[in-house]
Amino acid sequence: MALPNGPVAASSEAEAVLFDLVDVYDRAYQAAAAELSLSSAQACVLGRLDERRGMGALAEELGCDASNITQIVARLETIGLVTREPDPQDRRARLVARTSRGDEINDRFANAFTFARTAIGRLSPDEQDQLTALLRKALG
């Protein structure tokens, strides 16, 4: 596995393995999205739309600039996976929702992205509980 390029070098074996995990996860996510002719960002936004969402809320949740969300949503709308409509509470804002085709593609993505399920499946139930506890602790 490759460590991230840039100024960060692993300071421990645990950190190196975490870098490997993130790298493999990202590549698996990208591959699952590509199978459906989506970018990782498009798959991510599509997955966040279990209910209608404001574009500003999406940008905040994903930690990105609103203009990025606008571009991603515009592309998803062009290919018929989402719709945008005025927010009844604020006519200046837009709400985004998946179309039925968007629901179908999101379900297909969920089935195609098996990395986490496969990785966790290699662990016994006790190991899964231990990993969960350790990850929660690491996340603070």
PDB file of C-alpha atoms in Angstrom:
ATOM      1  CA  MET A   1       0.000   0.000   0.000  1.00  0.00           C
ATOM      2  CA  ALA A   2       1.121   3.534  -0.641  1.00  0.00           C
ATOM      3  CA  LEU A   3       1.477   6.204   2.009  1.00  0.00           C
ATOM      4  CA  PRO A   4      -0.042   9.558   1.159  1.00  0.00           C
ATOM      5  CA  ASN A   5       2.120  11.829  -0.929  1.00  0.00           C
ATOM      6  CA  GLY A   6       3.092  15.025   0.788  1.00  0.00           C
ATOM      7  CA  PRO A   7       4.515  16.301   4.038  1.00  0.00           C
ATOM      8  CA  VAL A   8       3.026  13.621   6.318  1.00  0.00           C
ATOM      9  CA  ALA A   9       5.080  10.545   7.113  1.00  0.00           C
ATOM     10  CA  ALA A  10       3.801   7.788   9.356  1.00  0.00           C
ATOM     11  CA  SER A  11       5.210   8.114  12.851  1.00  0.00           C
ATOM     12  CA  SER A  12       4.191   4.607  13.925  1.00  0.00           C
ATOM     13  CA  GLU A  13       3.108   1.296  12.493  1.00  0.00           C
ATOM     14  CA  ALA A  14      -0.461   2.034  13.608  1.00  0.00           C
ATOM     15  CA  GLU A  15      -0.418   5.312  11.706  1.00  0.00           C
ATOM     16  CA  ALA A  16       1.003   3.594   8.607  1.00  0.00           C
ATOM     17  CA  VAL A  17      -1.755   0.968   8.714  1.00  0.00           C
ATOM     18  CA  LEU A  18      -4.347   3.722   9.119  1.00  0.00           C
ATOM     19  CA  PHE A  19      -2.911   5.453   6.023  1.00  0.00           C
ATOM     20  CA  ASP A  20      -3.154   2.136   4.164  1.00  0.00           C
ATOM     21  CA  LEU A  21      -6.771   1.693   5.271  1.00  0.00           C
ATOM     22  CA  VAL A  22      -7.734   5.159   4.077  1.00  0.00           C
ATOM     23  CA  ASP A  23      -5.933   4.615   0.767  1.00  0.00           C
ATOM     24  CA  VAL A  24      -7.621   1.257   0.078  1.00  0.00           C
ATOM     25  CA  TYR A  25     -11.006   2.626   1.194  1.00  0.00           C
ATOM     26  CA  ASP A  26     -10.682   5.628  -1.143  1.00  0.00           C
ATOM     27  CA  ARG A  27      -9.681   3.470  -4.113  1.00  0.00           C
ATOM     28  CA  ALA A  28     -12.557   1.047  -3.481  1.00  0.00           C
ATOM     29  CA  TYR A  29     -15.007   3.958  -3.198  1.00  0.00           C
ATOM     30  CA  GLN A  30     -13.718   5.460  -6.452  1.00  0.00           C
ATOM     31  CA  ALA A  31     -13.956   2.094  -8.226  1.00  0.00           C
ATOM     32  CA  ALA A  32     -17.547   1.503  -7.061  1.00  0.00           C
ATOM     33  CA  ALA A  33     -18.516   4.995  -8.212  1.00  0.00           C
ATOM     34  CA  ALA A  34     -16.766   4.538 -11.566  1.00  0.00           C
ATOM     35  CA  GLU A  35     -18.722   1.307 -12.170  1.00  0.00           C
ATOM     36  CA  LEU A  36     -21.810   3.534 -12.252  1.00  0.00           C
ATOM     37  CA  SER A  37     -20.137   6.328 -14.258  1.00  0.00           C
ATOM     38  CA  LEU A  38     -20.032   8.588 -11.204  1.00  0.00           C
ATOM     39  CA  SER A  39     -17.202  10.461  -9.581  1.00  0.00           C
ATOM     40  CA  SER A  40     -16.530   9.834  -5.906  1.00  0.00           C
ATOM     41  CA  ALA A  41     -17.942  13.264  -5.099  1.00  0.00           C
ATOM     42  CA  GLN A  42     -21.140  12.552  -7.054  1.00  0.00           C
ATOM     43  CA  ALA A  43     -21.617   9.218  -5.281  1.00  0.00           C
ATOM     44  CA  CYS A  44     -21.014  10.903  -1.928  1.00  0.00           C
ATOM     45  CA  VAL A  45     -23.582  13.649  -2.555  1.00  0.00           C
ATOM     46  CA  LEU A  46     -26.106  11.163  -3.931  1.00  0.00           C
ATOM     47  CA  GLY A  47     -25.707   9.073  -0.796  1.00  0.00           C
ATOM     48  CA  ARG A  48     -26.466  12.052   1.445  1.00  0.00           C
ATOM     49  CA  LEU A  49     -29.885  12.608  -0.114  1.00  0.00           C
ATOM     50  CA  ASP A  50     -32.087  10.144   1.769  1.00  0.00           C
ATOM     51  CA  GLU A  51     -34.338  13.176   2.186  1.00  0.00           C
ATOM     52  CA  ARG A  52     -34.479  16.562   0.515  1.00  0.00           C
ATOM     53  CA  ARG A  53     -31.506  18.644   1.577  1.00  0.00           C
ATOM     54  CA  GLY A  54     -30.442  22.226   1.178  1.00  0.00           C
ATOM     55  CA  MET A  55     -27.353  22.779  -0.915  1.00  0.00           C
ATOM     56  CA  GLY A  56     -25.783  24.877   1.853  1.00  0.00           C
ATOM     57  CA  ALA A  57     -26.350  22.097   4.380  1.00  0.00           C
ATOM     58  CA  LEU A  58     -24.721  19.594   2.010  1.00  0.00           C
ATOM     59  CA  ALA A  59     -21.700  21.843   1.571  1.00  0.00           C
ATOM     60  CA  GLU A  60     -21.361  22.328   5.322  1.00  0.00           C
ATOM     61  CA  GLU A  61     -21.751  18.620   6.088  1.00  0.00           C
ATOM     62  CA  LEU A  62     -19.152  17.660   3.485  1.00  0.00           C
ATOM     63  CA  GLY A  63     -16.793  20.468   4.477  1.00  0.00           C
ATOM     64  CA  CYS A  64     -16.560  21.945   1.008  1.00  0.00           C
ATOM     65  CA  ASP A  65     -17.331  25.176  -0.761  1.00  0.00           C
ATOM     66  CA  ALA A  66     -20.948  25.733  -1.840  1.00  0.00           C
ATOM     67  CA  SER A  67     -19.772  26.239  -5.434  1.00  0.00           C
ATOM     68  CA  ASN A  68     -18.426  22.671  -5.446  1.00  0.00           C
ATOM     69  CA  ILE A  69     -21.814  21.316  -4.350  1.00  0.00           C
ATOM     70  CA  THR A  70     -23.505  23.430  -7.019  1.00  0.00           C
ATOM     71  CA  GLN A  71     -21.317  21.876  -9.724  1.00  0.00           C
ATOM     72  CA  ILE A  72     -21.796  18.328  -8.437  1.00  0.00           C
ATOM     73  CA  VAL A  73     -25.559  18.735  -8.092  1.00  0.00           C
ATOM     74  CA  ALA A  74     -25.801  20.328 -11.545  1.00  0.00           C
ATOM     75  CA  ARG A  75     -24.086  17.297 -13.075  1.00  0.00           C
ATOM     76  CA  LEU A  76     -26.304  14.875 -11.123  1.00  0.00           C
ATOM     77  CA  GLU A  77     -29.348  16.839 -12.277  1.00  0.00           C
ATOM     78  CA  THR A  78     -28.158  16.735 -15.903  1.00  0.00           C
ATOM     79  CA  ILE A  79     -27.977  12.948 -15.795  1.00  0.00           C
ATOM     80  CA  GLY A  80     -31.386  12.674 -14.127  1.00  0.00           C
ATOM     81  CA  LEU A  81     -30.330  11.506 -10.668  1.00  0.00           C
ATOM     82  CA  VAL A  82     -31.468  14.534  -8.650  1.00  0.00           C
ATOM     83  CA  THR A  83     -33.852  17.449  -8.876  1.00  0.00           C
ATOM     84  CA  ARG A  84     -33.542  20.950  -7.457  1.00  0.00           C
ATOM     85  CA  GLU A  85     -36.542  22.892  -6.271  1.00  0.00           C
ATOM     86  CA  PRO A  86     -37.111  26.116  -4.376  1.00  0.00           C
ATOM     87  CA  ASP A  87     -37.093  25.814  -0.596  1.00  0.00           C
ATOM     88  CA  PRO A  88     -40.621  26.685   0.598  1.00  0.00           C
ATOM     89  CA  GLN A  89     -39.075  28.334   3.697  1.00  0.00           C
ATOM     90  CA  ASP A  90     -36.592  30.431   1.693  1.00  0.00           C
ATOM     91  CA  ARG A  91     -37.312  30.979  -2.001  1.00  0.00           C
ATOM     92  CA  ARG A  92     -33.678  32.032  -2.576  1.00  0.00           C
ATOM     93  CA  ALA A  93     -32.429  28.596  -1.486  1.00  0.00           C
ATOM     94  CA  ARG A  94     -32.735  25.315  -3.362  1.00  0.00           C
ATOM     95  CA  LEU A  95     -33.511  21.853  -2.031  1.00  0.00           C
ATOM     96  CA  VAL A  96     -31.995  18.791  -3.663  1.00  0.00           C
ATOM     97  CA  ALA A  97     -33.704  15.402  -3.826  1.00  0.00           C
ATOM     98  CA  ARG A  98     -32.912  12.120  -5.516  1.00  0.00           C
ATOM     99  CA  THR A  99     -35.114  11.043  -8.382  1.00  0.00           C
ATOM    100  CA  SER A 100     -36.328   7.448  -8.617  1.00  0.00           C
ATOM    101  CA  ARG A 101     -33.388   6.831 -10.974  1.00  0.00           C
ATOM    102  CA  GLY A 102     -31.116   8.433  -8.380  1.00  0.00           C
ATOM    103  CA  ASP A 103     -32.505   6.055  -5.740  1.00  0.00           C
ATOM    104  CA  GLU A 104     -31.764   3.119  -8.043  1.00  0.00           C
ATOM    105  CA  ILE A 105     -28.193   4.251  -8.727  1.00  0.00           C
ATOM    106  CA  ASN A 106     -27.604   4.941  -5.027  1.00  0.00           C
ATOM    107  CA  ASP A 107     -28.804   1.419  -4.175  1.00  0.00           C
ATOM    108  CA  ARG A 108     -26.530  -0.018  -6.851  1.00  0.00           C
ATOM    109  CA  PHE A 109     -23.608   1.967  -5.434  1.00  0.00           C
ATOM    110  CA  ALA A 110     -24.353   0.672  -1.920  1.00  0.00           C
ATOM    111  CA  ASN A 111     -24.214  -2.878  -3.291  1.00  0.00           C
ATOM    112  CA  ALA A 112     -21.041  -2.215  -5.316  1.00  0.00           C
ATOM    113  CA  PHE A 113     -19.093  -0.595  -2.469  1.00  0.00           C
ATOM    114  CA  THR A 114     -18.351  -3.640  -0.358  1.00  0.00           C
ATOM    115  CA  PHE A 115     -14.964  -2.692   1.092  1.00  0.00           C
ATOM    116  CA  ALA A 116     -16.120  -1.920   4.643  1.00  0.00           C
ATOM    117  CA  ARG A 117     -18.496  -4.910   4.854  1.00  0.00           C
ATOM    118  CA  THR A 118     -15.815  -7.247   3.525  1.00  0.00           C
ATOM    119  CA  ALA A 119     -13.123  -5.897   5.850  1.00  0.00           C
ATOM    120  CA  ILE A 120     -15.362  -6.061   8.930  1.00  0.00           C
ATOM    121  CA  GLY A 121     -16.539  -9.521   7.892  1.00  0.00           C
ATOM    122  CA  ARG A 122     -12.977 -10.808   8.373  1.00  0.00           C
ATOM    123  CA  LEU A 123     -13.282 -10.094  12.094  1.00  0.00           C
ATOM    124  CA  SER A 124     -15.084 -12.119  14.729  1.00  0.00           C
ATOM    125  CA  PRO A 125     -17.982 -10.420  16.545  1.00  0.00           C
ATOM    126  CA  ASP A 126     -15.705  -9.808  19.547  1.00  0.00           C
ATOM    127  CA  GLU A 127     -13.017  -8.292  17.309  1.00  0.00           C
ATOM    128  CA  GLN A 128     -15.651  -6.081  15.662  1.00  0.00           C
ATOM    129  CA  ASP A 129     -16.748  -4.819  19.088  1.00  0.00           C
ATOM    130  CA  GLN A 130     -13.131  -4.178  20.067  1.00  0.00           C
ATOM    131  CA  LEU A 131     -12.410  -2.354  16.804  1.00  0.00           C
ATOM    132  CA  THR A 132     -15.539  -0.248  17.222  1.00  0.00           C
ATOM    133  CA  ALA A 133     -14.510   0.756  20.729  1.00  0.00           C
ATOM    134  CA  LEU A 134     -10.955   1.583  19.649  1.00  0.00           C
ATOM    135  CA  LEU A 135     -12.092   3.636  16.659  1.00  0.00           C
ATOM    136  CA  ARG A 136     -14.553   5.589  18.810  1.00  0.00           C
ATOM    137  CA  LYS A 137     -11.757   6.275  21.283  1.00  0.00           C
ATOM    138  CA  ALA A 138      -9.387   7.348  18.500  1.00  0.00           C
ATOM    139  CA  LEU A 139     -12.053   9.669  17.071  1.00  0.00           C
ATOM    140  CA  GLY A 140     -12.423  11.304  20.477  1.00  0.00           C
TER     141      GLY A 140
END
